Coordinates of C-alpha atoms and ligand atoms in Angstrom, one line a residue:
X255 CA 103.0 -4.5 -78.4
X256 CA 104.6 -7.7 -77.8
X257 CA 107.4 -7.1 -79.9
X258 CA 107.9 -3.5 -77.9
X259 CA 108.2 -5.3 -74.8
X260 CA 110.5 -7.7 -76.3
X261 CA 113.0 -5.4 -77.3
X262 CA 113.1 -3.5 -73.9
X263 CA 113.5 -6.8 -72.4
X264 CA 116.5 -7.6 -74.3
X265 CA 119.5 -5.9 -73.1
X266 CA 118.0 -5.2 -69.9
X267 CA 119.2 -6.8 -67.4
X268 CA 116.6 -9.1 -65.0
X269 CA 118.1 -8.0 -61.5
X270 CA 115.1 -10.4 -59.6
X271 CA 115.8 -13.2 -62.3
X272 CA 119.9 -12.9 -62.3
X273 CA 119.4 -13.1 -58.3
X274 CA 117.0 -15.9 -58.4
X275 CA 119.0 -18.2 -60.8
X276 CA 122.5 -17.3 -59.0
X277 CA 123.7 -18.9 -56.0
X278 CA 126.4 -16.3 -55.3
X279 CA 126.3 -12.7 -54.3
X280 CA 124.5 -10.1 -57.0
X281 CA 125.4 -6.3 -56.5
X282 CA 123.8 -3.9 -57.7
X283 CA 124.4 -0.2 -57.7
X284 CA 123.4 1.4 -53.9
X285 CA 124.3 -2.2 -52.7
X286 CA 127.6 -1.9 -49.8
X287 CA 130.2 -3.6 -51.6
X288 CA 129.3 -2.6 -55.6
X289 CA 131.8 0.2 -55.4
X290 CA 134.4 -1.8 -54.1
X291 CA 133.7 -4.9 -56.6
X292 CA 134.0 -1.9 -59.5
X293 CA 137.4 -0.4 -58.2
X294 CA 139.8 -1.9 -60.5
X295 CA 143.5 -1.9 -60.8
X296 CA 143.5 1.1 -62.8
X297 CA 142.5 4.7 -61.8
X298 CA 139.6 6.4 -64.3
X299 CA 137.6 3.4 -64.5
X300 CA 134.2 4.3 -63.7
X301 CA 131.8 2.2 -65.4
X302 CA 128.9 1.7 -63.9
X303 CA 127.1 -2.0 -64.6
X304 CA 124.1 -2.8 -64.1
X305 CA 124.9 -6.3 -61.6
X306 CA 127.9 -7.5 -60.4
X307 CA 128.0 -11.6 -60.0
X308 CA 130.4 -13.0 -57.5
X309 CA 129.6 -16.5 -58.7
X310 CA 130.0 -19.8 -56.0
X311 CA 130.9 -22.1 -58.9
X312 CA 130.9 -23.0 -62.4
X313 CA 127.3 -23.8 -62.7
X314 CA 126.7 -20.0 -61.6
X315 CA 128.7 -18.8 -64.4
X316 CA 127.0 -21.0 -67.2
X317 CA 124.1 -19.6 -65.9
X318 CA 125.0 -15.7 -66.0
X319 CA 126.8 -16.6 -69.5
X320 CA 123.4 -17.9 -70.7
X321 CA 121.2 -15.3 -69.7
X322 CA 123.6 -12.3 -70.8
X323 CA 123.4 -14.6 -74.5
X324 CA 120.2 -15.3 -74.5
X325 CA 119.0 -11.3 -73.2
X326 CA 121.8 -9.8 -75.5
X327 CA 123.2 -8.1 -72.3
X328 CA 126.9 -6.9 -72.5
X329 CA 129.2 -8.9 -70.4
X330 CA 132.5 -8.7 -69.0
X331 CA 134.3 -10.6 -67.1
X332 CA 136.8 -9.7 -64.4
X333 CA 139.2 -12.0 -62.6
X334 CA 142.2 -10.0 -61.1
X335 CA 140.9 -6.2 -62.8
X336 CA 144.2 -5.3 -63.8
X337 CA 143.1 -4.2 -67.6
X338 CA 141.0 -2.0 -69.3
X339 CA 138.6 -4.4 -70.2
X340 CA 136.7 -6.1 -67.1
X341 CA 134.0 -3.5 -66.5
X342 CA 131.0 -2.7 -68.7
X343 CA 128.4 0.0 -68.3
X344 CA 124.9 -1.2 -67.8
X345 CA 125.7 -5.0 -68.3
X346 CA 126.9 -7.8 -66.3
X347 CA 130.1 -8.1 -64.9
X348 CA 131.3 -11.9 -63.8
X349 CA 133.5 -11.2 -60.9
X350 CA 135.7 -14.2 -60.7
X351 CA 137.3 -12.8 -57.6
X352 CA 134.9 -15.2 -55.7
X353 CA 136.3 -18.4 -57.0
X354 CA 140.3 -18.7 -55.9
X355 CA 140.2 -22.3 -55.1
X356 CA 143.8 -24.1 -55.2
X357 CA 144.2 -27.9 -55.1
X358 CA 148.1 -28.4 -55.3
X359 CA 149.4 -32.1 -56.1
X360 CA 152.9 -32.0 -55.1
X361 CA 154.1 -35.6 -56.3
X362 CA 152.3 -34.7 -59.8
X363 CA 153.7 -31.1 -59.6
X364 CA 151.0 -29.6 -61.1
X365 CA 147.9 -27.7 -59.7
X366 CA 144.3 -26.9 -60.3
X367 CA 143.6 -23.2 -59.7
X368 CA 140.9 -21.4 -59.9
X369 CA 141.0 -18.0 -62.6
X370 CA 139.6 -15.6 -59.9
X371 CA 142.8 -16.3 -57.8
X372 CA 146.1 -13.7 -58.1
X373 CA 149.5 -14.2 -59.4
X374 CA 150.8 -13.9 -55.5
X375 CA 148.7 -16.0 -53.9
X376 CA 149.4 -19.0 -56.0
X377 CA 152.8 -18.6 -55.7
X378 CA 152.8 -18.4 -52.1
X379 CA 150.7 -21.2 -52.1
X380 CA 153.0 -23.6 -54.6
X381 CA 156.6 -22.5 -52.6
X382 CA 155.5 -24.1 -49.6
X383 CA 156.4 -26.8 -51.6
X384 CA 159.5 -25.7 -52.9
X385 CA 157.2 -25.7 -56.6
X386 CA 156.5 -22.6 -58.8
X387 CA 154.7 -21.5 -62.1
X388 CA 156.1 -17.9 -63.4
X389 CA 154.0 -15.6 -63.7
X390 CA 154.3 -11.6 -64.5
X391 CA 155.8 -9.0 -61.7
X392 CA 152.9 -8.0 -59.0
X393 CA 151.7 -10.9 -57.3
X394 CA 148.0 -8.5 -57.8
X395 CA 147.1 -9.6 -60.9
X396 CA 144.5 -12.5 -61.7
X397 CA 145.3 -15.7 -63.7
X398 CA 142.7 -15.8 -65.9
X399 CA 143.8 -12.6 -67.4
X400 CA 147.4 -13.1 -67.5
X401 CA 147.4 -16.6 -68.1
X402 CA 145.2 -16.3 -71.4
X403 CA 147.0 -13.4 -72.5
X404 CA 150.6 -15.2 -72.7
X405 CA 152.0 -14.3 -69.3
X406 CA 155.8 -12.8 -69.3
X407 CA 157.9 -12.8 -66.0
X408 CA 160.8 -13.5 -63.8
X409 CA 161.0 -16.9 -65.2
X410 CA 160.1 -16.2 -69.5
X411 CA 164.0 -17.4 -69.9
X412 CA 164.2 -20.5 -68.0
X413 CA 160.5 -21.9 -68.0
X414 CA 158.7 -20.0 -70.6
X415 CA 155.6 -17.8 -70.7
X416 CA 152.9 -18.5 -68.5
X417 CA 150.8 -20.8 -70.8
X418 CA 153.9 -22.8 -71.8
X419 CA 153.4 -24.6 -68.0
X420 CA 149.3 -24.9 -68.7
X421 CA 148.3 -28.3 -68.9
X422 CA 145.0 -27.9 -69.0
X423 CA 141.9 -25.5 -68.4
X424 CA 137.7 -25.0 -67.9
X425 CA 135.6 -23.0 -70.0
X426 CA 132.3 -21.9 -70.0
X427 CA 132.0 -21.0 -73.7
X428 CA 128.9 -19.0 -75.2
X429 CA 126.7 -21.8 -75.3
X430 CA 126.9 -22.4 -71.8
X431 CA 129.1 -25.4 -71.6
X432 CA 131.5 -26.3 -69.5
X433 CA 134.5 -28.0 -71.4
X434 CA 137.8 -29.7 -70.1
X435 CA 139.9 -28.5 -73.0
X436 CA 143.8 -29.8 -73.2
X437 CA 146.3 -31.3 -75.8
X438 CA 143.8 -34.2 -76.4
X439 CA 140.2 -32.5 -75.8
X440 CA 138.9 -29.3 -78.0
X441 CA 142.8 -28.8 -78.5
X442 CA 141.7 -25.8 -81.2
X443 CA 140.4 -23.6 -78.2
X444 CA 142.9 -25.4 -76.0
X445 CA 145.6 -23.2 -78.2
X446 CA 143.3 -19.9 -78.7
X447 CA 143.0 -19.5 -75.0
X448 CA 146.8 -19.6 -74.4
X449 CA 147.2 -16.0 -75.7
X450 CA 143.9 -15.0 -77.6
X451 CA 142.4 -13.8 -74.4
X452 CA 139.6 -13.6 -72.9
X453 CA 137.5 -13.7 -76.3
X454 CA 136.4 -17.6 -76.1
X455 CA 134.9 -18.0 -72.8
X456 CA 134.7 -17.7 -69.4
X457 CA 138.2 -19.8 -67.8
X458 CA 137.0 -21.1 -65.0
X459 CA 140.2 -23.3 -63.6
X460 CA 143.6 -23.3 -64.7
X461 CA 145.6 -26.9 -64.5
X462 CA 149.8 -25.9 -64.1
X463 CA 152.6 -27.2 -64.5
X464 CA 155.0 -26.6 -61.1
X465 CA 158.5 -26.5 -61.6
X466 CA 161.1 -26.8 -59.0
X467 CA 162.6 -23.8 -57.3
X468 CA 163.2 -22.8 -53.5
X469 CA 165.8 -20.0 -53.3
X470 CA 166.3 -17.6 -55.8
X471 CA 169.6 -15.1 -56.2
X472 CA 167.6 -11.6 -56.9
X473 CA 166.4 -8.4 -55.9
X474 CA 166.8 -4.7 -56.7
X475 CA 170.5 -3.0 -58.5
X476 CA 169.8 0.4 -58.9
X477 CA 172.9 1.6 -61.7
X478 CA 173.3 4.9 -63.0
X479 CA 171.0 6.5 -66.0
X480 CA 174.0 6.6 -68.8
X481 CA 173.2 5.3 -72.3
X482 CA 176.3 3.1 -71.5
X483 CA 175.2 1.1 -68.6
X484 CA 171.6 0.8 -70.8
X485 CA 172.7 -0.7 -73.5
X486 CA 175.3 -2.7 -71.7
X487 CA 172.7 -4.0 -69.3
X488 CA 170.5 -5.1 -72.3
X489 CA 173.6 -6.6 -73.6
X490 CA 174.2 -8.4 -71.3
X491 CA 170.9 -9.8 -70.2
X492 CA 170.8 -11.1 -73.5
X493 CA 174.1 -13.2 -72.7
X494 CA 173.3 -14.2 -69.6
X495 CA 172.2 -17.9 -68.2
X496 CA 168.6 -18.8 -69.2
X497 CA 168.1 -18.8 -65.3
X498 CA 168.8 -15.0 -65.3
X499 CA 165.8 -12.7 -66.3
X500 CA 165.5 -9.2 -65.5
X501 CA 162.7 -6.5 -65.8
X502 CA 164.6 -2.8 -66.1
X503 CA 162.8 0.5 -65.1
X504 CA 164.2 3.5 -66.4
X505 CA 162.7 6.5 -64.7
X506 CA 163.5 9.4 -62.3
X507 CA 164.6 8.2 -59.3
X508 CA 162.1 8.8 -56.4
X509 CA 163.3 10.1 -52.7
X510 CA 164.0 6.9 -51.5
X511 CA 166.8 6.1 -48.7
X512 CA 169.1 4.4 -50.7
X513 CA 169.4 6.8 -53.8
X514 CA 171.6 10.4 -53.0
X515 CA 170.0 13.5 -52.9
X516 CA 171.3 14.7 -56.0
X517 CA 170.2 12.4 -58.2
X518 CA 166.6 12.4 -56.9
X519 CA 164.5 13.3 -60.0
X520 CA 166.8 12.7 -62.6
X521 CA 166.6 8.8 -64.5
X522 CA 168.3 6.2 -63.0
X523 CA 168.2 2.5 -64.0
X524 CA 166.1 0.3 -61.4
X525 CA 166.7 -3.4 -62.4
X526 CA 164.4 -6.3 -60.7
X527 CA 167.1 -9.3 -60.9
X528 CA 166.1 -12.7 -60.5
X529 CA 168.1 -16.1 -60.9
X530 CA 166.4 -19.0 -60.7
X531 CA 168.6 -20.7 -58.4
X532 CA 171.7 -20.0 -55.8
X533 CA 174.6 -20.3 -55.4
X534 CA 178.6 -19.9 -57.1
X535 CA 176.5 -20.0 -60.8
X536 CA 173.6 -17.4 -59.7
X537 CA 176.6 -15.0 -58.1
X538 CA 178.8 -15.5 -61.3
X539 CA 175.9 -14.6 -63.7
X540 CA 175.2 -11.5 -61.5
X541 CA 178.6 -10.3 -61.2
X542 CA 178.6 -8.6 -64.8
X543 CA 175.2 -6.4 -63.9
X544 CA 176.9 -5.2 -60.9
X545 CA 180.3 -4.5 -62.5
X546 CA 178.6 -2.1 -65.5
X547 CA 179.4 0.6 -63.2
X548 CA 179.0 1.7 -59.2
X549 CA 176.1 0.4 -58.4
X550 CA 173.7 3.5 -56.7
X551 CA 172.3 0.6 -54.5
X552 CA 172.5 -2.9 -54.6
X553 CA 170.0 -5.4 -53.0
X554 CA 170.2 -8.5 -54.8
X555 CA 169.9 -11.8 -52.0
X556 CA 169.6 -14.9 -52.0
X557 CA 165.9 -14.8 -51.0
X558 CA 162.6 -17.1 -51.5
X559 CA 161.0 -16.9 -54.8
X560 CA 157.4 -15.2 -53.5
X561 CA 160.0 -12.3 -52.4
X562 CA 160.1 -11.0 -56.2
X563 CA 156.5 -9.8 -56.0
X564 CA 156.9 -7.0 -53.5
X565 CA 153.9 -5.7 -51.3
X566 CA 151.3 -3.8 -53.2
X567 CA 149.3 -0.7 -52.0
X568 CA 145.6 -1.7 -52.2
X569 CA 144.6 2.1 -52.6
X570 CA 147.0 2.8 -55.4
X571 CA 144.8 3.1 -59.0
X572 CA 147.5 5.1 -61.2
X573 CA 146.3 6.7 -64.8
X574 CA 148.3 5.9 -67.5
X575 CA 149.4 6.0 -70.9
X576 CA 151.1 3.1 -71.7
X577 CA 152.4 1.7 -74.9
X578 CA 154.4 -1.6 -75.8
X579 CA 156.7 -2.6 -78.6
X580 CA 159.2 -5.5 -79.7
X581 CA 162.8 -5.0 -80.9
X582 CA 165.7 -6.8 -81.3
X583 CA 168.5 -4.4 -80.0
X584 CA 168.8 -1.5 -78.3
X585 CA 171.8 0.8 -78.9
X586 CA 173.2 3.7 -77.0
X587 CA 171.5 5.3 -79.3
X588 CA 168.3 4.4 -78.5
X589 CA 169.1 4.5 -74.6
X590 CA 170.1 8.1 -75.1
X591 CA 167.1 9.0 -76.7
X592 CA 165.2 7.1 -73.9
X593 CA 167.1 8.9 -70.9
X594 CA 166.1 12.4 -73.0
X595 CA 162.3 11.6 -73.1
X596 CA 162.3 10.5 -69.2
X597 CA 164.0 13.7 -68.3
X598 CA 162.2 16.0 -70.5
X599 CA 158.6 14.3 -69.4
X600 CA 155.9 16.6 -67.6
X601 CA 154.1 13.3 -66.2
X602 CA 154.3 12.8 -62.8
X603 CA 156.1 9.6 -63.3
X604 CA 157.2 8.2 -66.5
X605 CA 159.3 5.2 -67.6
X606 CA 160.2 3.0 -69.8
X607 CA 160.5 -1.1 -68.7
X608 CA 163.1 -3.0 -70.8
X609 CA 162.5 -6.7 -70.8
X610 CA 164.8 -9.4 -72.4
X611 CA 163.2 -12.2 -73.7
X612 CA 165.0 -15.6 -75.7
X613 CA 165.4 -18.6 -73.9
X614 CA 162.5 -21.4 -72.9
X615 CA 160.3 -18.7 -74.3
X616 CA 161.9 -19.0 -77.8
X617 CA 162.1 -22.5 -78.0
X618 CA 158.4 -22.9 -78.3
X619 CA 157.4 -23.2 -82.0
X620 CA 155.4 -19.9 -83.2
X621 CA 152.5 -21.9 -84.0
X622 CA 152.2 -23.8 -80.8
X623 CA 150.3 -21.1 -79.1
X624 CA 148.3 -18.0 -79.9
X625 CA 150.5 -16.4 -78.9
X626 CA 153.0 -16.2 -81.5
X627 CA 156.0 -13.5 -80.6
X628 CA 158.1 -16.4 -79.8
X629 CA 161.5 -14.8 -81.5
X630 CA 161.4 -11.8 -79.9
X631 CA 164.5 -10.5 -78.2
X632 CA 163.2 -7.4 -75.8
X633 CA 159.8 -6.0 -74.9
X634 CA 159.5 -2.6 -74.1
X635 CA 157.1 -0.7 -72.3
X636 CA 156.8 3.3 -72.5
X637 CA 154.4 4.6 -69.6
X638 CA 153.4 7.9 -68.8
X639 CA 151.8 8.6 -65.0
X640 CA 149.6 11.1 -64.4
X641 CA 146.9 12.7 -62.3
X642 CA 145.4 15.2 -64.2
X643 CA 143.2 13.8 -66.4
X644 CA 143.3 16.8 -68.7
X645 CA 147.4 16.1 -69.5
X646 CA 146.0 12.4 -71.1
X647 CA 146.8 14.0 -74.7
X648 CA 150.3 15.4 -73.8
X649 CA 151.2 12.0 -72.1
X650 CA 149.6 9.9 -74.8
X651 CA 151.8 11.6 -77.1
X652 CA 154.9 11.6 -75.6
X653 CA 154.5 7.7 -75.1
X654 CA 153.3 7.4 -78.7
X655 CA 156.3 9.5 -79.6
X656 CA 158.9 7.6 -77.9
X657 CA 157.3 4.0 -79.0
X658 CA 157.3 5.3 -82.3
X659 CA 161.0 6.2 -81.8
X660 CA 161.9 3.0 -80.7
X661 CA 160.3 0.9 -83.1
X662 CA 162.8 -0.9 -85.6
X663 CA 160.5 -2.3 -88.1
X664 CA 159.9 -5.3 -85.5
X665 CA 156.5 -6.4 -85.7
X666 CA 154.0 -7.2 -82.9
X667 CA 153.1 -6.0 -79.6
X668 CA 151.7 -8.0 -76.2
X669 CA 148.0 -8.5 -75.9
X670 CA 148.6 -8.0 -71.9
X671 CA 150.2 -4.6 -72.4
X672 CA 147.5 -3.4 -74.7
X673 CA 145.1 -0.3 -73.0
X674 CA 143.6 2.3 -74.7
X675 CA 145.3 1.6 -78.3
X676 CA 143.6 -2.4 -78.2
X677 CA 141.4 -1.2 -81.2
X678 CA 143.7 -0.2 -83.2
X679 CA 146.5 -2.5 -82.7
X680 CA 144.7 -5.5 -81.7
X681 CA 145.5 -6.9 -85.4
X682 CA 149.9 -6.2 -84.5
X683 CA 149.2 -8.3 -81.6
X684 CA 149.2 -11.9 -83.8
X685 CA 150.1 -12.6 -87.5
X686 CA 148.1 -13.4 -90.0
X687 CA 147.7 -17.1 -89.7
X688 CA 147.3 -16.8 -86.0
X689 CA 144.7 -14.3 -86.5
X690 CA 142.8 -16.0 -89.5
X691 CA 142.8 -19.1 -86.8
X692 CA 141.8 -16.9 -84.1
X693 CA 138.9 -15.8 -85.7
X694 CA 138.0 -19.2 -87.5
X695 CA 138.5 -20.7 -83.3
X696 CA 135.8 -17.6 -81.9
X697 CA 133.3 -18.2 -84.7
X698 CA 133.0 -21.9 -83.6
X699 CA 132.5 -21.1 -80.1
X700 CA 131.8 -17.3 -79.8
X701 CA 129.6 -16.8 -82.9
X702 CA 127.9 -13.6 -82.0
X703 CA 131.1 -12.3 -80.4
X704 CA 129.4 -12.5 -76.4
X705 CA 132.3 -12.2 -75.2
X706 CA 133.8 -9.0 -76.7
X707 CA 134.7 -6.9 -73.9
X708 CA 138.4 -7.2 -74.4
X709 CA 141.2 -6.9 -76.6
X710 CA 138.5 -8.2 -79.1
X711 CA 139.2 -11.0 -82.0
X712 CA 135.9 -10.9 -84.6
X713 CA 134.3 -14.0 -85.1
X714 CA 135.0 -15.1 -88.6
X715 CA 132.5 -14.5 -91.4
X716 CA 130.7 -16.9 -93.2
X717 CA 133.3 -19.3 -94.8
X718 CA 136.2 -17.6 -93.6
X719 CA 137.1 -13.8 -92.2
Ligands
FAD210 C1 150.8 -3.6 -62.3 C2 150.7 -4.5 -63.5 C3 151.8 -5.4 -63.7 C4 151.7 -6.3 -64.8 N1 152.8 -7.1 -65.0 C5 152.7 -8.0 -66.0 C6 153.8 -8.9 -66.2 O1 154.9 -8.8 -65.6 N2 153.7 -9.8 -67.2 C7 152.6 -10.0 -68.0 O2 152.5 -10.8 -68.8 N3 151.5 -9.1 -67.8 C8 151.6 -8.2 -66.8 N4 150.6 -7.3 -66.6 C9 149.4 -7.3 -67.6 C10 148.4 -8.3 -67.1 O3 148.8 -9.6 -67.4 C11 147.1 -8.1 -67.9 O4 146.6 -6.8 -67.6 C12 146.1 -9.1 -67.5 O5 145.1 -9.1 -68.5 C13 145.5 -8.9 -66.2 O6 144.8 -10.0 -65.8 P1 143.7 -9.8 -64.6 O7 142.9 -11.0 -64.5 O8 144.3 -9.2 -63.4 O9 142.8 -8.6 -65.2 P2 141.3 -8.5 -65.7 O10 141.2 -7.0 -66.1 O11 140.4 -9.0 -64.7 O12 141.2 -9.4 -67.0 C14 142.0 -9.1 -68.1 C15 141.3 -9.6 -69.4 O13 141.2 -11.0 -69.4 C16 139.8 -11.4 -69.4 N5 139.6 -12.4 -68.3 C17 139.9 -12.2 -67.0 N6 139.6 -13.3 -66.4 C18 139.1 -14.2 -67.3 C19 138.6 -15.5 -67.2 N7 138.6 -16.2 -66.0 N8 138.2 -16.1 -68.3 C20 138.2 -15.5 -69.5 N9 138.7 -14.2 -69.6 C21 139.1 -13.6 -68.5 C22 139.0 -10.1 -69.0 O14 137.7 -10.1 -69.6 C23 139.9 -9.0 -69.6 O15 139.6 -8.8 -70.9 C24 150.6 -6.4 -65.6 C25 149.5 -5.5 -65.4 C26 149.6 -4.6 -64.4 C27 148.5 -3.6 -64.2

């Protein structure tokens, strides 16, 4: 009898306990507000959990991590909601969305965040002071999940990823401690949280480094879909001042003001431009972009750095299927086969994002960091967008297809821009010693793998993996 009771008490969760224990809000389902704290980034999320915490400080989420370890309840935890893994059904989700704090030291240049706050908000926060950590390209998306996935955006060339400008963090691990972890203190998880994920505890605050930057040269050059000016543009970025990164959409062009009637539906090149900096040297690295042909529109400004994360559309959850790769080149070839594929796709919008790496990035040694695609030249992204949810085969093939294409015997692919395919690929995402570390880092503090919603690393076996 007692042993009955026991095992329906385990994975159940204790609503009356959870809100007794917890000083911040508990939602559970018929509560106003649960559907709004499960509406993710993504459209065709609909797990259903059991509580949502909004916890008011660290002690609240040692005490949720605790009682989902000691119960056996599945837990998630969500900061920003931009990926496939923050929502679980019937267990606990740790909505870090409540706990956004920022203390910014401007003579240090660094600053204490907290992981529920976004990319944008951070940033808006830091350029008041003329300071800035780079993050990805939508100002929507949470630190803790970018930050402990690697974190690659407008300034990857000239400052690095993400995690090469953390000095520090808080983590609630499985056991439910908190621990300062940095260079000098646990520096094993210290180095699995910088790209291994969300798989070693709850990151509580994130301490960055701020670099300085006011003005930025950047904004939007639309150029004509040829292979030519694709290959040219990729070419070129790889040339270009460590200062200059660029992110490159190629996709049908949508009815928009700027872009001719004509060309409306057929692929076009969309390149997000930014230089870290102003001036004679920011307009001379530009000048080659703009001269690869007649530009179909041309908005690149001097402008302030928040600027590159445009306004984002609360209501907007797309479906898609979305599939990343590394290579070293890519050939007119390649761009040709690329332009094909866009204008042959039945999804309602498809595209494939071209990103060159190299620079600050590179300079870090491989083994610095879990994440370990340090020599990487370009990152690609193939995504398909759709709406009817019976069409996911025909769009998951066609971006398998074109990945598959694309791939040049480059290994490796970005924890961040993992979705449906994490369980299968999860092992392409680090080599072998990174991953044999990994695992040996989770079975010290994540022994019975709590914290496994997410691109999931296994705790190592017994004396080893
Ligand atoms: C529109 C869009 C644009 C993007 N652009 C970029 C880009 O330019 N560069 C780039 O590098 N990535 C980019 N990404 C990918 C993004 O970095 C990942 O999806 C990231 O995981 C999102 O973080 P989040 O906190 O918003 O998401 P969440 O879904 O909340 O979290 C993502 C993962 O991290 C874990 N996690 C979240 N918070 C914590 C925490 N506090 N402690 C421990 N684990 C945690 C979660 O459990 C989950 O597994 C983009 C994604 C989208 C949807």
């Amino acid at each position: 009898m007692e042993k009955t009771k026991a095992v329906i008490e385990r994975g159940t969760v204790p609503v009356a306990q959870l809100r007794a224990v917890v000083e911040g809000e508990v939602l559970v389902p018929g509560d106003a507000g649960y559907d709004r704290a499960r509406t993710v980034y993504l459209g065709g999320m609909d797990q259903l959990p059991a509580a949502i915490v909004k916890p008011a400080g660290t002690a609240d989420v040692a005490r949720v991590v605790s009682l989902a370890r000691d119960r056996d309840i599945p837990l998630a935890v969500k900061s920003g909601g931009h990926s496939m893994f923050c929502l679980c059904d019937h267990g606990i989700v740790l909505d870090m969305s409540s706990m956004r704090d920022l203390r910014i030291d401007p003579e240090a240049r660094t600053a204490w965040a907290e992981a529920g706050a976004t990319t944008g908000e951070f940033t808006n926060a830091v350029a008041e002071h003329g300071l800035v950590t780079g993050f990805g390209d939508a100002g929507s998306v949470g630190l803790g999940g970018i930050t402990t996935g690697g974190g690659i955006g407008y300034l990857v060339r000239k400052h690095g990823l993400t995690i090469d400008s953390l000095l520090a963090a808080e983590v609630v691990t499985a056991d439910g401690e908190l621990r300062r972890v940095d260079a000098e203190h646990e520096p094993d998880l210290f180095w699995a949280i910088r790209g291994g994920g969300g798989n070693f505890g709850v990151v509580t605050r994130l301490l960055f480094r701020l670099h300085e930057l006011g003005t930025v040269l950047g904004g939007l050059l639309v150029l004509p879909g040829t292979p030519e000016v694709v290959a040219g543009f990729v070419d070129l970025a790889q040339q270009a001042p460590e200062e200059l990164t660029s992110i490159v959409n190629i996709m049908p062009a949508m009815p928009m003001p700027f872009v001719p009637e004509e060309l409306h539906g057929t692929p076009i090149v969309m390149a997000m431009m930014v230089y870290a900096g102003e001036g004679e040297e920011a307009e001379k690295a530009m000048a080659p972009f703009r001269a690869l042909a007649t530009p179909i529109a041309d908005m690149i400004e001097p402008m302030p750095y928040p600027a590159v994360y445009p306004p984002e559309d609360e209501e907007e959850h797309p479906v898609a299927a979305a599939r990343n790769l590394f290579t070293d080149t890519l050939d007119t070839d390649d761009a040709a086969l690329i332009l094909e594929r866009i204008r042959t796709s039945t999804a309602v919008m498809p595209a494939v994002q071209v990103r060159v790496l190299g620079g600050a990035m590179a300079r870090v040694p491989e083994d610095a960091t879990a994440f370990a695609h340090r020599n990487r030249n370009v990152m690609i992204n193939v995504a398909a967008i759709y709406e009817n949810p019976e069409e996911a085969g025909t769009h998951t093939r066609w971006s398998d297809e074109l990945t598959a294409a694309l791939q040049k015997g480059v290994p490796g692919v970005y924890v961040n821009f993992l979705a449906d395919d994490s369980r299968a690929r999860i092992r392409e995402a680090y080599p072998e010693r990174t991953w044999e570390r990994l695992r040996a880092v989770k079975r010290a503090y994540d022994p019975t793998n709590l914290f496994r919603v997410n691109n999931n690393i296994p705790p190592a076996e017994n004396g080893g993996s």
